[in-house]
Amino acid sequence: MKKILLGTSALVAAAALAAPASAADKIKLKLGGYWTGAAAFVDLEEADVENDIVFGSDAEVHFGGKTTLDNGLQVGFKAELELAEDNAGGNSDIIDEVYGEVKGGFGKIQFGE
């Protein structure tokens, strides 16, 4: 009897782990971010300075998404695109944060940067 009980318990556990984890709902995507800007008047009193007005800005675009699977696990991702231009005039847009996560009764696991 003990062997049958252990055998059926193992079969139930294997079936639960092998069940496909399809999404109950489609993934919900979010798009966000921010932009800040500033202008300043600078009086340096130097002959080689052509422009006394200085402009600066900082901007990011945030992408994210999450869904809950049929087995109750929540899966999601997040990425942040830093929008910047370097001093040489070249493009230096970079993704500075990107990670995925799985959340359940065991806690939350994040992987990425």
Tab-separated table of C-alpha atoms in Angstrom:
chain	number	residue	atom	x	y	z
A	1	MET	CA	0.000	0.000	0.000
A	2	LYS	CA	2.850	2.353	0.863
A	3	LYS	CA	4.472	1.808	-2.573
A	4	ILE	CA	1.180	2.508	-4.377
A	5	LEU	CA	0.676	5.728	-2.399
A	6	LEU	CA	4.225	6.914	-3.133
A	7	GLY	CA	3.855	5.954	-6.808
A	8	THR	CA	0.588	7.833	-7.265
A	9	SER	CA	1.958	10.867	-5.382
A	10	ALA	CA	4.957	10.925	-7.708
A	11	LEU	CA	2.665	10.670	-10.763
A	12	VAL	CA	0.479	13.545	-9.542
A	13	ALA	CA	3.547	15.717	-8.864
A	14	ALA	CA	5.016	14.916	-12.293
A	15	ALA	CA	1.707	15.705	-14.013
A	16	ALA	CA	1.435	19.032	-12.190
A	17	LEU	CA	4.944	20.055	-13.201
A	18	ALA	CA	4.519	18.877	-16.786
A	19	ALA	CA	1.234	20.769	-17.309
A	20	PRO	CA	1.599	23.523	-19.906
A	21	ALA	CA	1.776	27.016	-18.409
A	22	SER	CA	-0.256	28.974	-20.926
A	23	ALA	CA	-1.418	32.498	-20.235
A	24	ALA	CA	-4.989	32.963	-19.096
A	25	ASP	CA	-4.956	36.532	-20.419
A	26	LYS	CA	-2.833	38.159	-23.069
A	27	ILE	CA	0.170	40.066	-21.803
A	28	LYS	CA	-0.636	43.604	-20.704
A	29	LEU	CA	1.951	46.029	-22.090
A	30	LYS	CA	2.760	49.403	-20.555
A	31	LEU	CA	4.584	52.313	-22.124
A	32	GLY	CA	5.796	55.246	-20.060
A	33	GLY	CA	8.746	57.459	-19.354
A	34	TYR	CA	9.702	61.024	-18.666
A	35	TRP	CA	11.422	64.074	-20.115
A	36	THR	CA	12.908	66.977	-18.182
A	37	GLY	CA	14.593	70.017	-19.631
A	38	ALA	CA	16.313	73.175	-18.478
A	39	ALA	CA	17.797	76.334	-19.908
A	40	ALA	CA	20.325	78.614	-18.266
A	41	PHE	CA	22.027	81.901	-18.988
A	42	VAL	CA	25.742	81.755	-18.219
A	43	ASP	CA	27.924	84.870	-18.247
A	44	LEU	CA	31.538	83.663	-18.435
A	45	GLU	CA	33.045	86.942	-19.690
A	46	GLU	CA	35.372	85.099	-22.042
A	47	ALA	CA	35.983	86.187	-25.621
A	48	ASP	CA	35.911	82.665	-27.100
A	49	VAL	CA	32.419	81.816	-25.728
A	50	GLU	CA	29.905	82.161	-28.541
A	51	ASN	CA	26.695	81.336	-26.711
A	52	ASP	CA	25.790	82.316	-23.146
A	53	ILE	CA	22.555	80.271	-23.165
A	54	VAL	CA	22.900	76.580	-22.271
A	55	PHE	CA	20.219	73.885	-22.707
A	56	GLY	CA	20.071	70.441	-21.092
A	57	SER	CA	17.623	67.572	-20.898
A	58	ASP	CA	17.133	64.047	-19.584
A	59	ALA	CA	14.672	61.526	-21.006
A	60	GLU	CA	13.790	57.840	-20.678
A	61	VAL	CA	11.213	55.547	-22.287
A	62	HIS	CA	9.941	52.672	-20.122
A	63	PHE	CA	8.526	49.428	-21.550
A	64	GLY	CA	6.888	46.779	-19.404
A	65	GLY	CA	4.452	43.938	-19.437
A	66	LYS	CA	2.988	41.226	-17.252
A	67	THR	CA	0.418	38.470	-17.251
A	68	THR	CA	-0.832	35.690	-14.990
A	69	LEU	CA	-0.524	32.123	-16.254
A	70	ASP	CA	-3.204	29.459	-15.796
A	71	ASN	CA	-1.141	27.872	-13.027
A	72	GLY	CA	-1.159	31.149	-11.020
A	73	LEU	CA	2.387	32.278	-11.767
A	74	GLN	CA	2.821	35.926	-12.693
A	75	VAL	CA	5.465	36.641	-15.344
A	76	GLY	CA	6.621	40.027	-16.565
A	77	PHE	CA	9.434	42.178	-17.913
A	78	LYS	CA	10.713	45.744	-17.743
A	79	ALA	CA	13.135	47.695	-19.944
A	80	GLU	CA	14.262	51.338	-19.766
A	81	LEU	CA	15.672	53.132	-22.801
A	82	GLU	CA	17.899	56.074	-21.853
A	83	LEU	CA	17.621	58.800	-24.503
A	84	ALA	CA	20.794	60.859	-24.646
A	85	GLU	CA	23.181	62.481	-27.068
A	86	ASP	CA	26.889	62.556	-26.340
A	87	ASN	CA	29.073	65.658	-26.692
A	88	ALA	CA	30.406	64.615	-30.113
A	89	GLY	CA	26.884	64.682	-31.565
A	90	GLY	CA	26.620	60.898	-31.973
A	91	ASN	CA	23.738	58.801	-30.780
A	92	SER	CA	24.269	57.159	-27.389
A	93	ASP	CA	20.782	55.751	-26.656
A	94	ILE	CA	21.153	52.735	-24.387
A	95	ILE	CA	18.925	50.303	-22.542
A	96	ASP	CA	20.178	50.702	-18.995
A	97	GLU	CA	17.741	48.405	-17.175
A	98	VAL	CA	16.189	45.247	-18.563
A	99	TYR	CA	14.913	42.285	-16.583
A	100	GLY	CA	12.246	39.617	-16.386
A	101	GLU	CA	10.516	38.293	-13.322
A	102	VAL	CA	8.469	35.332	-12.141
A	103	LYS	CA	6.245	35.695	-9.079
A	104	GLY	CA	4.357	32.983	-7.209
A	105	GLY	CA	3.771	31.447	-3.812
A	106	PHE	CA	7.529	30.907	-3.530
A	107	GLY	CA	8.279	34.635	-3.787
A	108	LYS	CA	9.667	36.663	-6.685
A	109	ILE	CA	12.638	35.837	-8.932
A	110	GLN	CA	14.141	38.619	-11.078
A	111	PHE	CA	16.728	37.991	-13.767
A	112	GLY	CA	18.526	40.467	-15.997
A	113	GLU	CA	20.278	43.782	-15.425
